Amino acid sequence: MRLTARGDGDESEVIERGFLAHADREGFALQRVLFEHGPVNVKPVIYGYVRALPELPVHSVQQLKQELSDFAQREGFTLAEVFVEHRWLHSVAWDALVMSCDRHGVRDVVVPDYRHLHSTAALSRVMQAVIEEMMSGRVWFARAHESVPSFHPGSVAE
């Protein structure tokens, strides 16, 4: 556990005694309490998602993970995990991503480009909307120039 103490040492001692007493009551052996004095910058967590495209060489997955990591660092995120869909037309990693976002309150996901959501631009837009709605967050594209193309359905015959 990490605490940030703002104030003098007396405040830290009071907090430490409180933690030690609580741990003792709950049957835990707390060895020590460490304090960081001053502001602590915690970067928001982001997950990555890579879908194995038919034309994607196996060794490229590591390069894609590095792209996602570079994006996260550049944009001020901590990349916690990259979910990789290894089998074409399966959604095991996708389902794990959605569950993990829900379980851990992660609100941001990064993909290399829109084709990792779906190879068809319109369906990729749907996948983006679904995950953004489910996690109340945002899907980011590491290659911004390859984000989901705009989709404007034609009007129904009048």
mmCIF file of C-alpha atoms in Angstrom:
data_model
loop_
_atom_site.group_PDB
_atom_site.id
_atom_site.type_symbol
_atom_site.label_atom_id
_atom_site.label_comp_id
_atom_site.label_asym_id
_atom_site.label_seq_id
_atom_site.Cartn_x
_atom_site.Cartn_y
_atom_site.Cartn_z
ATOM 1 C CA MET A 1 0.000 0.000 0.000
ATOM 2 C CA ARG A 2 1.286 3.471 -0.827
ATOM 3 C CA LEU A 3 0.314 6.552 1.134
ATOM 4 C CA THR A 4 1.123 10.143 0.414
ATOM 5 C CA ALA A 5 1.513 12.232 3.550
ATOM 6 C CA ARG A 6 1.174 15.982 3.370
ATOM 7 C CA GLY A 7 2.304 17.534 6.597
ATOM 8 C CA ASP A 8 4.727 16.886 9.377
ATOM 9 C CA GLY A 9 6.087 13.635 10.761
ATOM 10 C CA ASP A 10 3.505 13.581 13.575
ATOM 11 C CA GLU A 11 0.738 13.005 11.014
ATOM 12 C CA SER A 12 2.674 10.071 9.522
ATOM 13 C CA GLU A 13 3.097 8.512 12.961
ATOM 14 C CA VAL A 14 -0.626 8.769 13.696
ATOM 15 C CA ILE A 15 -1.465 7.143 10.354
ATOM 16 C CA GLU A 16 1.091 4.395 10.907
ATOM 17 C CA ARG A 17 -0.264 3.590 14.387
ATOM 18 C CA GLY A 18 -3.767 3.439 12.946
ATOM 19 C CA PHE A 19 -2.701 0.982 10.243
ATOM 20 C CA LEU A 20 -0.791 -1.185 12.696
ATOM 21 C CA ALA A 21 -3.756 -1.306 15.095
ATOM 22 C CA HIS A 22 -6.196 -2.132 12.288
ATOM 23 C CA ALA A 23 -3.935 -4.877 10.914
ATOM 24 C CA ASP A 24 -3.578 -6.363 14.393
ATOM 25 C CA ARG A 25 -7.367 -6.381 14.926
ATOM 26 C CA GLU A 26 -7.848 -8.108 11.578
ATOM 27 C CA GLY A 27 -5.202 -10.722 12.315
ATOM 28 C CA PHE A 28 -2.568 -9.461 9.883
ATOM 29 C CA ALA A 29 1.092 -8.955 10.668
ATOM 30 C CA LEU A 30 1.961 -5.577 9.185
ATOM 31 C CA GLN A 31 5.726 -5.193 9.150
ATOM 32 C CA ARG A 32 6.048 -1.560 8.211
ATOM 33 C CA VAL A 33 4.287 1.366 6.618
ATOM 34 C CA LEU A 34 6.174 3.349 4.006
ATOM 35 C CA PHE A 35 5.300 6.943 3.278
ATOM 36 C CA GLU A 36 6.043 9.067 0.255
ATOM 37 C CA HIS A 37 6.079 12.740 1.051
ATOM 38 C CA GLY A 38 4.931 15.070 -1.670
ATOM 39 C CA PRO A 39 2.743 14.703 -4.730
ATOM 40 C CA VAL A 40 2.565 11.332 -6.457
ATOM 41 C CA ASN A 41 1.724 11.270 -10.141
ATOM 42 C CA VAL A 42 -0.206 8.157 -11.013
ATOM 43 C CA LYS A 43 -0.667 7.641 -14.725
ATOM 44 C CA PRO A 44 -4.003 6.238 -15.857
ATOM 45 C CA VAL A 45 -3.932 2.602 -16.945
ATOM 46 C CA ILE A 46 -4.544 1.632 -20.550
ATOM 47 C CA TYR A 47 -4.916 -1.838 -22.050
ATOM 48 C CA GLY A 48 -3.797 -2.835 -25.507
ATOM 49 C CA TYR A 49 -5.548 -5.107 -27.988
ATOM 50 C CA VAL A 50 -4.057 -6.760 -31.063
ATOM 51 C CA ARG A 51 -6.039 -8.974 -33.406
ATOM 52 C CA ALA A 52 -3.975 -11.431 -35.430
ATOM 53 C CA LEU A 53 -4.733 -10.388 -38.971
ATOM 54 C CA PRO A 54 -4.246 -12.973 -41.734
ATOM 55 C CA GLU A 55 -1.398 -10.958 -43.250
ATOM 56 C CA LEU A 56 0.294 -10.354 -39.878
ATOM 57 C CA PRO A 57 3.563 -12.291 -39.514
ATOM 58 C CA VAL A 58 3.910 -14.006 -36.150
ATOM 59 C CA HIS A 59 7.058 -12.019 -35.227
ATOM 60 C CA SER A 60 5.152 -8.753 -35.767
ATOM 61 C CA VAL A 61 3.129 -9.158 -32.577
ATOM 62 C CA GLN A 62 6.090 -8.046 -30.470
ATOM 63 C CA GLN A 63 6.574 -4.997 -32.703
ATOM 64 C CA LEU A 64 2.890 -4.115 -32.320
ATOM 65 C CA LYS A 65 3.143 -4.435 -28.547
ATOM 66 C CA GLN A 66 6.083 -2.035 -28.633
ATOM 67 C CA GLU A 67 4.020 0.432 -30.712
ATOM 68 C CA LEU A 68 1.268 0.289 -28.098
ATOM 69 C CA SER A 69 3.794 0.759 -25.300
ATOM 70 C CA ASP A 70 5.339 3.759 -27.073
ATOM 71 C CA PHE A 71 1.879 5.270 -27.587
ATOM 72 C CA ALA A 72 0.982 4.789 -23.919
ATOM 73 C CA GLN A 73 4.176 6.427 -22.724
ATOM 74 C CA ARG A 74 3.840 9.329 -25.177
ATOM 75 C CA GLU A 75 0.208 9.971 -24.162
ATOM 76 C CA GLY A 76 0.776 9.702 -20.390
ATOM 77 C CA PHE A 77 -0.652 6.223 -19.751
ATOM 78 C CA THR A 78 0.683 3.095 -18.102
ATOM 79 C CA LEU A 79 0.225 0.126 -20.446
ATOM 80 C CA ALA A 80 -0.839 -2.611 -18.054
ATOM 81 C CA GLU A 81 -1.480 -5.469 -20.466
ATOM 82 C CA VAL A 82 -1.847 -6.261 -24.152
ATOM 83 C CA PHE A 83 -4.540 -8.751 -25.089
ATOM 84 C CA VAL A 84 -3.664 -10.656 -28.272
ATOM 85 C CA GLU A 85 -6.222 -12.537 -30.335
ATOM 86 C CA HIS A 86 -4.122 -15.377 -31.742
ATOM 87 C CA ARG A 87 -6.787 -17.197 -33.712
ATOM 88 C CA TRP A 88 -8.617 -15.653 -36.614
ATOM 89 C CA LEU A 89 -12.361 -15.158 -36.054
ATOM 90 C CA HIS A 90 -12.161 -15.840 -32.320
ATOM 91 C CA SER A 91 -12.911 -13.441 -29.483
ATOM 92 C CA VAL A 92 -11.229 -14.993 -26.452
ATOM 93 C CA ALA A 93 -8.810 -12.077 -25.971
ATOM 94 C CA TRP A 94 -11.571 -9.561 -26.744
ATOM 95 C CA ASP A 95 -13.813 -11.068 -24.071
ATOM 96 C CA ALA A 96 -10.922 -11.090 -21.578
ATOM 97 C CA LEU A 97 -10.212 -7.434 -22.401
ATOM 98 C CA VAL A 98 -13.807 -6.372 -21.801
ATOM 99 C CA MET A 99 -14.006 -8.342 -18.530
ATOM 100 C CA SER A 100 -10.685 -6.942 -17.325
ATOM 101 C CA CYS A 101 -11.768 -3.378 -18.142
ATOM 102 C CA ASP A 102 -14.910 -3.946 -16.118
ATOM 103 C CA ARG A 103 -13.164 -5.671 -13.213
ATOM 104 C CA HIS A 104 -10.330 -3.138 -12.877
ATOM 105 C CA GLY A 105 -12.127 0.028 -13.936
ATOM 106 C CA VAL A 106 -9.875 0.606 -16.946
ATOM 107 C CA ARG A 107 -11.432 3.181 -19.264
ATOM 108 C CA ASP A 108 -8.885 3.306 -22.085
ATOM 109 C CA VAL A 109 -7.865 0.772 -24.733
ATOM 110 C CA VAL A 110 -5.298 1.242 -27.492
ATOM 111 C CA VAL A 111 -5.118 -0.703 -30.746
ATOM 112 C CA PRO A 112 -2.538 -0.311 -33.520
ATOM 113 C CA ASP A 113 -5.181 0.762 -36.073
ATOM 114 C CA TYR A 114 -8.860 0.231 -36.893
ATOM 115 C CA ARG A 115 -8.271 -3.152 -38.564
ATOM 116 C CA HIS A 116 -7.503 -4.663 -35.162
ATOM 117 C CA LEU A 117 -11.124 -4.076 -34.193
ATOM 118 C CA HIS A 118 -12.498 -5.337 -37.521
ATOM 119 C CA SER A 119 -11.131 -5.410 -41.062
ATOM 120 C CA THR A 120 -14.239 -3.641 -42.384
ATOM 121 C CA ALA A 121 -14.218 0.050 -41.470
ATOM 122 C CA ALA A 122 -17.964 0.244 -40.709
ATOM 123 C CA LEU A 123 -17.840 -2.805 -38.419
ATOM 124 C CA SER A 124 -14.697 -1.468 -36.794
ATOM 125 C CA ARG A 125 -16.626 1.701 -35.954
ATOM 126 C CA VAL A 126 -19.339 -0.474 -34.347
ATOM 127 C CA MET A 127 -16.735 -2.390 -32.307
ATOM 128 C CA GLN A 128 -15.217 0.912 -31.191
ATOM 129 C CA ALA A 129 -18.608 2.242 -30.111
ATOM 130 C CA VAL A 130 -19.443 -0.994 -28.259
ATOM 131 C CA ILE A 131 -16.288 -1.051 -26.179
ATOM 132 C CA GLU A 132 -16.407 2.690 -25.500
ATOM 133 C CA GLU A 133 -19.986 2.345 -24.268
ATOM 134 C CA MET A 134 -19.284 -0.780 -22.197
ATOM 135 C CA MET A 135 -16.302 0.731 -20.398
ATOM 136 C CA SER A 136 -17.474 4.340 -20.431
ATOM 137 C CA GLY A 137 -14.129 5.191 -21.946
ATOM 138 C CA ARG A 138 -12.202 5.568 -25.161
ATOM 139 C CA VAL A 139 -10.509 3.456 -27.804
ATOM 140 C CA TRP A 140 -7.257 5.024 -28.963
ATOM 141 C CA PHE A 141 -5.387 4.294 -32.174
ATOM 142 C CA ALA A 142 -1.596 4.132 -31.899
ATOM 143 C CA ARG A 143 -1.378 5.016 -35.572
ATOM 144 C CA ALA A 144 -3.642 8.051 -35.540
ATOM 145 C CA HIS A 145 -3.447 8.356 -39.305
ATOM 146 C CA GLU A 146 -5.062 4.902 -39.513
ATOM 147 C CA SER A 147 -8.015 5.485 -37.212
ATOM 148 C CA VAL A 148 -11.469 4.350 -38.276
ATOM 149 C CA PRO A 149 -12.474 6.035 -41.519
ATOM 150 C CA SER A 150 -15.608 8.136 -41.272
ATOM 151 C CA PHE A 151 -18.748 6.204 -42.053
ATOM 152 C CA HIS A 152 -21.746 8.102 -43.360
ATOM 153 C CA PRO A 153 -24.560 5.762 -44.430
ATOM 154 C CA GLY A 154 -26.627 7.012 -47.341
ATOM 155 C CA SER A 155 -30.156 8.157 -46.643
ATOM 156 C CA VAL A 156 -33.039 5.774 -47.068
ATOM 157 C CA ALA A 157 -35.058 6.259 -50.250
ATOM 158 C CA GLU A 158 -37.595 9.003 -49.735
#
